Every structure is written in C-alpha cells, then in structure tokens.
Short mmCIF file of C-alpha atoms in Angstrom, two decimals:
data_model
loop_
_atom_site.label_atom_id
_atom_site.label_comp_id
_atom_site.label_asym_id
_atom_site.label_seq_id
_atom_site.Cartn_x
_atom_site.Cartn_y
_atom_site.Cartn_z
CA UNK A 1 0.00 0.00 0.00
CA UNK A 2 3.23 2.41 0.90
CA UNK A 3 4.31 1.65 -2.46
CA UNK A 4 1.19 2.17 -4.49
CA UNK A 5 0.60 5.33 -2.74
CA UNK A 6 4.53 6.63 -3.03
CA UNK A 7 3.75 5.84 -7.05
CA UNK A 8 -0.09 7.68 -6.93
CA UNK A 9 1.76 11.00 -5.54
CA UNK A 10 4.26 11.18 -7.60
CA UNK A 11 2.14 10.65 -10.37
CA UNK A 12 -0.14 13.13 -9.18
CA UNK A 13 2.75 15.39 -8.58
CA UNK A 14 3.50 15.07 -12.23
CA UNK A 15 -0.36 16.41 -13.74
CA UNK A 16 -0.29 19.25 -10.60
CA UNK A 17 3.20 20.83 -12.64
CA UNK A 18 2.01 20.31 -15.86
CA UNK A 19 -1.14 22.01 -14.90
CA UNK A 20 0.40 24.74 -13.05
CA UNK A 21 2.77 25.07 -15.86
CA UNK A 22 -0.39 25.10 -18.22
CA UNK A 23 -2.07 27.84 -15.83
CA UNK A 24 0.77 30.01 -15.44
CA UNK A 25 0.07 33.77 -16.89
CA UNK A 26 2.71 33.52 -19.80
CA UNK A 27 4.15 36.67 -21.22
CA UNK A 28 2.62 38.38 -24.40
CA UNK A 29 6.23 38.30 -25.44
CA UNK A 30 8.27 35.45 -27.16
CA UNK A 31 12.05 35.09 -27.82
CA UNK A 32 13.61 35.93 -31.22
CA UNK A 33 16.95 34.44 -32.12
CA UNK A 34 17.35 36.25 -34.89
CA UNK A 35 16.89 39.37 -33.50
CA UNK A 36 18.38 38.32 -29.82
CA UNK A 37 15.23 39.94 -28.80
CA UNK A 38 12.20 39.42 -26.57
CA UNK A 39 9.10 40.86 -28.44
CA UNK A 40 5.50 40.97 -28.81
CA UNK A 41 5.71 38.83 -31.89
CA UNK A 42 8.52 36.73 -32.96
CA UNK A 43 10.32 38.19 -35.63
CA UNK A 44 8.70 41.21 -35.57
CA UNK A 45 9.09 45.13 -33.91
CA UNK A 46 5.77 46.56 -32.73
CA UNK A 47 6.66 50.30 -32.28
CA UNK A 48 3.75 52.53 -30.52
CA UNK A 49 3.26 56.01 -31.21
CA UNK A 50 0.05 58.27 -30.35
CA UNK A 51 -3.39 58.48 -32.03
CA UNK A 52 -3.20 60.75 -33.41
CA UNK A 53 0.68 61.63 -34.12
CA UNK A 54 1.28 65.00 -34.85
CA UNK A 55 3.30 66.65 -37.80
CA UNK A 56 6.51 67.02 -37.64
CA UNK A 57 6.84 64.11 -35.20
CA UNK A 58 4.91 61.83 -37.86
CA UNK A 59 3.97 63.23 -41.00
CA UNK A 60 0.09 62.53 -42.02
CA UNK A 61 -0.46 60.65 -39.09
CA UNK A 62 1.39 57.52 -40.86
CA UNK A 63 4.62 56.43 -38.79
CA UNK A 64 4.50 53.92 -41.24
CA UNK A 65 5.65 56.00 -43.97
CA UNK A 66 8.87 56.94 -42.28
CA UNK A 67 8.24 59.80 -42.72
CA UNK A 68 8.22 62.96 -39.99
CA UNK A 69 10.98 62.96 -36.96
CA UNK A 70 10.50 60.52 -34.35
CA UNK A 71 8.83 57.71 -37.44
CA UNK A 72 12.39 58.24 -38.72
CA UNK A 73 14.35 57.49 -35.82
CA UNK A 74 11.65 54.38 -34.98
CA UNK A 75 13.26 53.36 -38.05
CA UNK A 76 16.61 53.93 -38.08
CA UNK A 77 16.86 52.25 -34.03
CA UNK A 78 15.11 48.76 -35.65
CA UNK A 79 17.45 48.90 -38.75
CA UNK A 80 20.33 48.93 -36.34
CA UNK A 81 18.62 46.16 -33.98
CA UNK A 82 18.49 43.69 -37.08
CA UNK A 83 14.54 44.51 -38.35
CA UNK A 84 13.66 45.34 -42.07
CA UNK A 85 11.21 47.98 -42.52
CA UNK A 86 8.09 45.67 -43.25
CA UNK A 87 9.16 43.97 -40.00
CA UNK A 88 8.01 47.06 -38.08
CA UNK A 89 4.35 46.57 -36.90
CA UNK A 90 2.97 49.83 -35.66
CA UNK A 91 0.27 50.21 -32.86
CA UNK A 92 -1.51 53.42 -31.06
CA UNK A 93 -1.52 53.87 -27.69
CA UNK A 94 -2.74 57.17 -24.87
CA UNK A 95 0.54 59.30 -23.59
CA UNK A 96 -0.35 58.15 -19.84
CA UNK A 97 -1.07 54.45 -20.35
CA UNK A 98 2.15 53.99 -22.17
CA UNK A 99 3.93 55.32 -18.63
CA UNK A 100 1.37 53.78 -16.43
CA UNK A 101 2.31 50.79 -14.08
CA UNK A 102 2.22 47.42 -15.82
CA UNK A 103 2.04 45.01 -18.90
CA UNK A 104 2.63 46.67 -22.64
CA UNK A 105 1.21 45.63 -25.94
CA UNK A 106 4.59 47.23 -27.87
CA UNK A 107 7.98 46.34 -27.51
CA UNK A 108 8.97 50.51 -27.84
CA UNK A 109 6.84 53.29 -27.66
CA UNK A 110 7.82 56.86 -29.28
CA UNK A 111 6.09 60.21 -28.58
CA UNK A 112 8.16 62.57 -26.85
CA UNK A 113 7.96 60.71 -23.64
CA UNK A 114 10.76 63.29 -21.16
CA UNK A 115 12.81 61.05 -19.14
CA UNK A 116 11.96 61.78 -15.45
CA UNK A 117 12.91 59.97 -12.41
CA UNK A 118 9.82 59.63 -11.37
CA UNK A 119 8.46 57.92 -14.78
CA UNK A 120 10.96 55.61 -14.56
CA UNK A 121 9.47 53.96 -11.41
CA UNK A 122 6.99 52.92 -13.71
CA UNK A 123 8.66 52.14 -17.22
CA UNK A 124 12.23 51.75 -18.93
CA UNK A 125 13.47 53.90 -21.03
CA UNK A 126 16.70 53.94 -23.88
CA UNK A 127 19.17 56.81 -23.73
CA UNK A 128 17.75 59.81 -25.59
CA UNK A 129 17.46 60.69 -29.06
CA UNK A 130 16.39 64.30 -28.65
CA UNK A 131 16.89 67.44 -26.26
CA UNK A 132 14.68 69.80 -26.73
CA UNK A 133 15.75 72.65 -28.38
CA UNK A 134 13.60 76.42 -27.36
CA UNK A 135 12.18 78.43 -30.17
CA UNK A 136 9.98 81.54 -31.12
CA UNK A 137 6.67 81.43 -31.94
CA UNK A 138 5.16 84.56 -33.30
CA UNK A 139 2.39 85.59 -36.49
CA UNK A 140 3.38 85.82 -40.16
CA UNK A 141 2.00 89.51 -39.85
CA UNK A 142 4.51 90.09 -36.68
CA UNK A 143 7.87 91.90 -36.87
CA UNK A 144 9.46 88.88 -35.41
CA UNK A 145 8.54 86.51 -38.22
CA UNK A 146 11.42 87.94 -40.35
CA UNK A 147 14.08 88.05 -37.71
CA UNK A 148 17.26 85.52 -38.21
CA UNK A 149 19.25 86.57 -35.91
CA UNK A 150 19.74 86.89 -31.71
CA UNK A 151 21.03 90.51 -31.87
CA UNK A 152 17.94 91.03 -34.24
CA UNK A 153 15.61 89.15 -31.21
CA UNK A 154 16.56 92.10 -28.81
CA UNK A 155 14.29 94.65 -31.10
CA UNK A 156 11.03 92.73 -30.43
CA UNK A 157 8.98 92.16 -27.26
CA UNK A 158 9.27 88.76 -26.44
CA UNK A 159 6.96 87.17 -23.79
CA UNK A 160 8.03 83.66 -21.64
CA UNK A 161 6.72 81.71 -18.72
CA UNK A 162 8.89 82.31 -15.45
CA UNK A 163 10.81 79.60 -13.96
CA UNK A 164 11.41 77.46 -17.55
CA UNK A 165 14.44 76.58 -18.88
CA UNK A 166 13.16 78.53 -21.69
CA UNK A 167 13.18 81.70 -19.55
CA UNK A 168 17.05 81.48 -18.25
CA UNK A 169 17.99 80.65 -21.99
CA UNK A 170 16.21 83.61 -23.58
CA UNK A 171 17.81 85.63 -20.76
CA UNK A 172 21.72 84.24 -21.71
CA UNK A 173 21.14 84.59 -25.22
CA UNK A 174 19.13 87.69 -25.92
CA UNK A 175 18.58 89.60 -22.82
CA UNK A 176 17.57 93.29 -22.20
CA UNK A 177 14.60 94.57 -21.42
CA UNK A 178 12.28 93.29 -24.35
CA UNK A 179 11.58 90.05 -22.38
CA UNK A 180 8.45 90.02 -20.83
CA UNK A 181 7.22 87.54 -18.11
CA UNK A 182 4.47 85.55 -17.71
CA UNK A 183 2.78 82.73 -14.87
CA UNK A 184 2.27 80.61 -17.69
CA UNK A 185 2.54 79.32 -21.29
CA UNK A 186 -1.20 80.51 -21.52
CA UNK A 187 -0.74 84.00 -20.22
CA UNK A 188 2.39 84.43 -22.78
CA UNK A 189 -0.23 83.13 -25.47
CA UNK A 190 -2.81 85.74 -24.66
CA UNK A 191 -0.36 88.43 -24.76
CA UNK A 192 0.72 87.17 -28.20
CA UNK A 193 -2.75 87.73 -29.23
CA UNK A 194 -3.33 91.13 -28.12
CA UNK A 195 -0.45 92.20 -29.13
CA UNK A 196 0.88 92.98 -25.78
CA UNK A 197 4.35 91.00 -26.79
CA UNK A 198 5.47 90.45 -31.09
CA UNK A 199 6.64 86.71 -29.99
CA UNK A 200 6.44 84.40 -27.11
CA UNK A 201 9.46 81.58 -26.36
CA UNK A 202 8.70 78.19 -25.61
CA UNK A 203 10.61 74.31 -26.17
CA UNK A 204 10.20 73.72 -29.60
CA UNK A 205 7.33 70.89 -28.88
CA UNK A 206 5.02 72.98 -27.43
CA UNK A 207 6.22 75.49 -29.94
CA UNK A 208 5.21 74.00 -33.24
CA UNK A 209 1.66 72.67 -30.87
CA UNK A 210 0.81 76.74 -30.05
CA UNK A 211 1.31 77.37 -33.37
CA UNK A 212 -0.38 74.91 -35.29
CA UNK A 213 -3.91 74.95 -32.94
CA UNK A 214 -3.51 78.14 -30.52
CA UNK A 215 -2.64 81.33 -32.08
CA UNK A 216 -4.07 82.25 -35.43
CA UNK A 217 -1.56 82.16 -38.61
CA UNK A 218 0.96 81.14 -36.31
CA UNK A 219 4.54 80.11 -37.07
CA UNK A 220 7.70 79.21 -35.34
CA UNK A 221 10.02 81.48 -36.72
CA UNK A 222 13.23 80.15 -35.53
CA UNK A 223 14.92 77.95 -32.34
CA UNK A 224 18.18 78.33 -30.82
CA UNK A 225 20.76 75.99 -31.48
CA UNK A 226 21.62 76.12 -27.25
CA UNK A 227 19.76 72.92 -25.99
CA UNK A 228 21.45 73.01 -22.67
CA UNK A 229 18.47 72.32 -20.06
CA UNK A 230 16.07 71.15 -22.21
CA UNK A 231 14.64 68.13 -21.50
CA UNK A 232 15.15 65.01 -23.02
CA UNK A 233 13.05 62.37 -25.05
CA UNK A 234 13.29 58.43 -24.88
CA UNK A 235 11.57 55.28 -25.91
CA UNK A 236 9.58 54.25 -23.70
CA UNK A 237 9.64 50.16 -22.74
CA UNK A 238 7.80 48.12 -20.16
CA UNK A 239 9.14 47.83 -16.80
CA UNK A 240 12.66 45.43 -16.85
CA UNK A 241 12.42 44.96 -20.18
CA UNK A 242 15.18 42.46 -21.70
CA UNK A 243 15.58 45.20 -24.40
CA UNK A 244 16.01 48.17 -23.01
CA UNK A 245 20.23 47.84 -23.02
CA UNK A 246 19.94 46.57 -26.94
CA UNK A 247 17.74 49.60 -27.92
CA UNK A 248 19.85 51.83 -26.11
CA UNK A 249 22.71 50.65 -27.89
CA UNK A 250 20.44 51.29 -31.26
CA UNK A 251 19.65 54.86 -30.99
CA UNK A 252 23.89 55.35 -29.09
CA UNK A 253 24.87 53.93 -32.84
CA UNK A 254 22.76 56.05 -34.40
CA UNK A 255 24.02 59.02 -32.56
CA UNK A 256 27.61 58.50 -33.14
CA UNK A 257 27.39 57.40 -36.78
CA UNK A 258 25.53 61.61 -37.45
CA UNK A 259 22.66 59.65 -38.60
CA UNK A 260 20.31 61.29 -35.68
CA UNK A 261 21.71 64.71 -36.53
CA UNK A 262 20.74 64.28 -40.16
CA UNK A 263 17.24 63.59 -39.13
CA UNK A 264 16.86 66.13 -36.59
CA UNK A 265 18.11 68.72 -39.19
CA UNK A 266 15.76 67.03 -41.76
CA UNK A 267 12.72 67.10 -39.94
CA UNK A 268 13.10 69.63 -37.54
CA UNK A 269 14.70 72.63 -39.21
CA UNK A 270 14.46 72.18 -43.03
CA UNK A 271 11.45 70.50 -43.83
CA UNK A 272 9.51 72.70 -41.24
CA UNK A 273 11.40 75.53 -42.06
CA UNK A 274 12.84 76.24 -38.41
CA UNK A 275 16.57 77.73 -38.57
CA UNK A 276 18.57 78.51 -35.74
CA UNK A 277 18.84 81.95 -35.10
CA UNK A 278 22.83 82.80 -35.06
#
C-alpha cells in the first residue's frame, strides 16, 4: 500500500506541474533568435506612437511611412537592432497608459515621452534621441517673423513663462529689457494675441503645438541651437524589459554614426522651415 501510494503521488505530482505550468500567466512576449530579442511577436518590432501623431513628429499621421521625426528614428533604431522595414508593426496607444504601471502591448513606444525619475518607477526607457531645443513662436504679420538673428531678437517684445528653462535661456542669449514675463505658457499666449508681446518663447514641442492649434496664422520662426536644459526624449519600454540595453545601444549607434543629426536637421529645421537663429 506504501508503495502504491509513493507511485499515486508522484504521479499526481506530475499532472499538478504540468497544470500549473499550463495555468501560469505567460508573457505576451516570445524570444527571437534572430533578433536576440524578446518581443511581442517573434520576428517582428511593434513600435507605438500616439493616435493621433502629430506633424513634424509623424507626418500625415502615418509612422508607417517613415516619414516625420521621431517615425524616422523608430526606423533607423530597428534597422540597427536587425529589423527590415516591413518587420516594423505599428500600434496606437494614450501618452499616460504607455507610462502607467504594468504590462505593454509594444515592444517601444515613441512620442516625446521626457525622461523623469519619477516615470521611470513605472517604465524603462533607452538613452535619448532628442533634447529639446527652445524656439519663437510669433504671427506671419509680426515683426518677429522675419528676424534671423539673436542681436535682431533684442528689437522685439518677447513674452516667456517664469521659472522654464526657456526663460534662463532667452535671458543668456538675448537679454535686455524686451523680455516680458508671464505665470504661464497661456498668459504668454494671450499676450501674443493682443499684441501685448510680437513673440512668445517656448521648447520647440510645445512650440510647433501653439502654433499649429492656438494662435491664429501662427509660425515658429526660428529655435536656438543652445539645448542646454532642455529636457530630453526616450523610448519608452515596459518595466525590466530584456531590451532596453539593446535599444539603447540602437539609438547610441545612431548618434555617433551623425545619422540622428541628419534627421533632426531634416525634420526639424528644413522640412519645417525652423533655422537657428545665429
């Protein structure tokens, strides 16, 4: 009886791993030699962006055109992690549940996610392949539309929110008493429209945003070429990914080898038309 028992719980033992094997949540993700990934789908990138992506981030709302800044560098990162182009699946996802606590549906995500400590608590992110740069944003009927230059800045009222890193680089590069000061984004946006200030300075996100849906016949007229203390963009990964080291690597490569700088200039300064001011 000892023995026949000894043999029915080990047998038993046996169905009670397999099952718990069988039950055990399993990760979305699978392993891909080829790659030496860990992805959504083997052999295959999925890259989130937002819905809907903005121009000049993605161009037409199609990241899977290539075309626009951050669908170029999506590319560029999974060409230097092993993936053709037709490898690339795209999906959509909200800003804050791509940074919110828990499981992803993407292997990156790309929408100018900063890099903050306290993100990263929740999510992983690769080493950055922007800083954000300031700029002008004025009217095409303004003076400042036509102005190139810093010394040419200083003739033109320029409004900025206190306490941004936009403020203390307007004040090292232009100076004097043109600069006007604001509480807020908003308030400097109100004065632009009553024509209390000719321009307002901002990051150059927010810039081509105010722009585009907040003051009429906007433009961004120029950025400065000084990103020190702007803040800086990153894919965003799940939690502990196994990738996060490899994509870093990607977008490093990609730094080093001046292929980053020749899409920042394309897609950030020609294409839109934003010099620097020198």
């Amino acid at each position: 009886m000892r023995v026949l028992s000894a043999a029915t719980l080990l047998t038993a033992a046996v169905v009670l791993t397999a099952c718990t094997a069988a039950a055990s949540p399993t990760a979305s993700s699978s392993s891909d030699a080829s790659h030496g990934l860990t992805t959504v789908t083997a052999g295959k990138l999925t890259i989130a962006t937002g819905q809907p992506a903005y121009s000049p981030w993605v161009i037409d709302d199609k990241p899977q055109s290539g075309e626009g800044f951050e669908a170029a560098v999506a590319y560029a990162v999974a060409t230097k992690l092993g993936f053709a182009k037709k490898d690339v699946v795209w999906t959509r996802t909200t800003f804050d549940s791509a940074i919110a606590p828990g499981p992803k549906d993407f292997d990156l995500n790309i929408q100018q996610f900063t890099i903050t400590d306290k993100r990263k608590q929740a999510v992983d992110f690769s080493s950055p392949y922007y800083t954000t740069a300031q700029a002008i944003v004025t009217t095409k009927s303004s003076p400042a539309a036509s102005i190139t230059t810093l010394a040419g800045l200083r003739s033109v009222k320029i409004g900025v929110a206190t306490g941004t890193t936009t403020y203390t680089l307007l004040q090292k590069v232009v100076g004097g008493s043109n600069i006007q000061v604001f509480n807020s984004n908003d308030d400097a946006v109100l004065a632009l429209k009553s024509g209390q200030v000719d321009a307002i300075a901002t990051d150059l996100p927010t810039a081509f945003y105010l722009a585009d849906a907040e003051v009429k016949n906007g433009v961004v007229s120029g950025q400065f070429s000084d990103s020190s203390g702007g803040d800086q963009f990153g894919f965003v990964l799940p939690k502990g990914s196994p990738n996060t080291a490899k994509v870093s690597a990607a977008v490093d490569a990609i730094t080093k080898d001046g292929e980053l700088a020749a899409i920042t200039k394309k897609w950030l300064s020609t294409t839109v038309n934003v010099p620097d001011f020198n």
